[in-house]
């Protein structure tokens, strides 16, 4: 079994970097998530956070 948080379908690619943006699916103010059989997973996705202008300086690869 796998815990999965659901995201909305892809939007158009960003004009600056060509990556597609996604957003979490929220229902009644809660993130929509499920426990599903691993056999239902067809592929994984690598998501990159949107930091804004700067990522917090106190973050390092050792503890984030």
PDB file of C-alpha atoms in Angstrom:
ATOM      1  CA  UNK A   1       0.000   0.000   0.000  1.00  0.00           C
ATOM      2  CA  UNK A   2       1.050   3.603  -0.595  1.00  0.00           C
ATOM      3  CA  UNK A   3      -0.086   6.939   0.855  1.00  0.00           C
ATOM      4  CA  UNK A   4      -0.825   9.370  -1.999  1.00  0.00           C
ATOM      5  CA  UNK A   5      -1.661  13.082  -1.855  1.00  0.00           C
ATOM      6  CA  UNK A   6      -3.657  14.134  -4.921  1.00  0.00           C
ATOM      7  CA  UNK A   7      -2.857  17.064  -7.198  1.00  0.00           C
ATOM      8  CA  UNK A   8      -4.962  18.808  -9.836  1.00  0.00           C
ATOM      9  CA  UNK A   9      -4.303  18.196 -13.524  1.00  0.00           C
ATOM     10  CA  UNK A  10      -1.401  19.967 -15.212  1.00  0.00           C
ATOM     11  CA  UNK A  11      -1.671  23.566 -16.291  1.00  0.00           C
ATOM     12  CA  UNK A  12       0.069  24.946 -19.390  1.00  0.00           C
ATOM     13  CA  UNK A  13       3.906  25.007 -19.210  1.00  0.00           C
ATOM     14  CA  UNK A  14       5.437  28.093 -17.602  1.00  0.00           C
ATOM     15  CA  UNK A  15       6.762  30.466 -20.264  1.00  0.00           C
ATOM     16  CA  UNK A  16      10.065  31.068 -18.416  1.00  0.00           C
ATOM     17  CA  UNK A  17      11.207  27.511 -17.720  1.00  0.00           C
ATOM     18  CA  UNK A  18       8.758  25.221 -19.524  1.00  0.00           C
ATOM     19  CA  UNK A  19       7.815  23.268 -16.388  1.00  0.00           C
ATOM     20  CA  UNK A  20       4.170  22.539 -15.672  1.00  0.00           C
ATOM     21  CA  UNK A  21       2.552  23.737 -12.439  1.00  0.00           C
ATOM     22  CA  UNK A  22       0.269  21.642 -10.282  1.00  0.00           C
ATOM     23  CA  UNK A  23      -1.757  22.410  -7.164  1.00  0.00           C
ATOM     24  CA  UNK A  24      -2.972  20.241  -4.304  1.00  0.00           C
ATOM     25  CA  UNK A  25      -6.551  18.995  -4.372  1.00  0.00           C
ATOM     26  CA  UNK A  26      -8.316  20.341  -1.267  1.00  0.00           C
ATOM     27  CA  UNK A  27     -11.776  19.268  -0.094  1.00  0.00           C
ATOM     28  CA  UNK A  28     -13.494  20.916   2.889  1.00  0.00           C
ATOM     29  CA  UNK A  29     -10.192  22.650   3.751  1.00  0.00           C
ATOM     30  CA  UNK A  30      -8.262  19.360   3.912  1.00  0.00           C
ATOM     31  CA  UNK A  31      -5.717  17.931   1.478  1.00  0.00           C
ATOM     32  CA  UNK A  32      -7.211  15.049  -0.468  1.00  0.00           C
ATOM     33  CA  UNK A  33      -5.200  11.866   0.108  1.00  0.00           C
ATOM     34  CA  UNK A  34      -5.711   8.127  -0.284  1.00  0.00           C
ATOM     35  CA  UNK A  35      -4.127   4.814   0.583  1.00  0.00           C
ATOM     36  CA  UNK A  36      -3.901   2.815  -2.642  1.00  0.00           C
ATOM     37  CA  UNK A  37      -2.372  -0.491  -3.765  1.00  0.00           C
ATOM     38  CA  UNK A  38       1.127  -0.037  -5.184  1.00  0.00           C
ATOM     39  CA  UNK A  39      -0.037  -1.897  -8.300  1.00  0.00           C
ATOM     40  CA  UNK A  40      -2.237   1.152  -9.083  1.00  0.00           C
ATOM     41  CA  UNK A  41       0.822   3.430  -9.374  1.00  0.00           C
ATOM     42  CA  UNK A  42       1.825   3.837 -13.024  1.00  0.00           C
ATOM     43  CA  UNK A  43       4.653   6.356 -12.570  1.00  0.00           C
ATOM     44  CA  UNK A  44       6.097   8.727 -10.003  1.00  0.00           C
ATOM     45  CA  UNK A  45       6.476  12.480 -10.282  1.00  0.00           C
ATOM     46  CA  UNK A  46       9.243  14.703  -8.977  1.00  0.00           C
ATOM     47  CA  UNK A  47       7.750  17.932  -7.613  1.00  0.00           C
ATOM     48  CA  UNK A  48       9.828  21.072  -7.076  1.00  0.00           C
ATOM     49  CA  UNK A  49       8.560  23.633  -4.540  1.00  0.00           C
ATOM     50  CA  UNK A  50       7.826  27.193  -5.608  1.00  0.00           C
ATOM     51  CA  UNK A  51      10.033  29.255  -3.294  1.00  0.00           C
ATOM     52  CA  UNK A  52       9.221  32.731  -4.517  1.00  0.00           C
ATOM     53  CA  UNK A  53      12.111  35.169  -4.782  1.00  0.00           C
ATOM     54  CA  UNK A  54      14.434  33.310  -2.366  1.00  0.00           C
ATOM     55  CA  UNK A  55      14.600  29.982  -0.582  1.00  0.00           C
ATOM     56  CA  UNK A  56      15.096  30.285   3.196  1.00  0.00           C
ATOM     57  CA  UNK A  57      18.843  30.640   3.884  1.00  0.00           C
ATOM     58  CA  UNK A  58      18.699  28.407   6.977  1.00  0.00           C
ATOM     59  CA  UNK A  59      17.786  25.397   4.806  1.00  0.00           C
ATOM     60  CA  UNK A  60      20.541  22.976   3.868  1.00  0.00           C
ATOM     61  CA  UNK A  61      20.621  19.555   2.243  1.00  0.00           C
ATOM     62  CA  UNK A  62      21.373  18.091   5.682  1.00  0.00           C
ATOM     63  CA  UNK A  63      17.994  18.941   7.221  1.00  0.00           C
ATOM     64  CA  UNK A  64      15.381  19.784   4.602  1.00  0.00           C
TER      65      UNK A  64
END
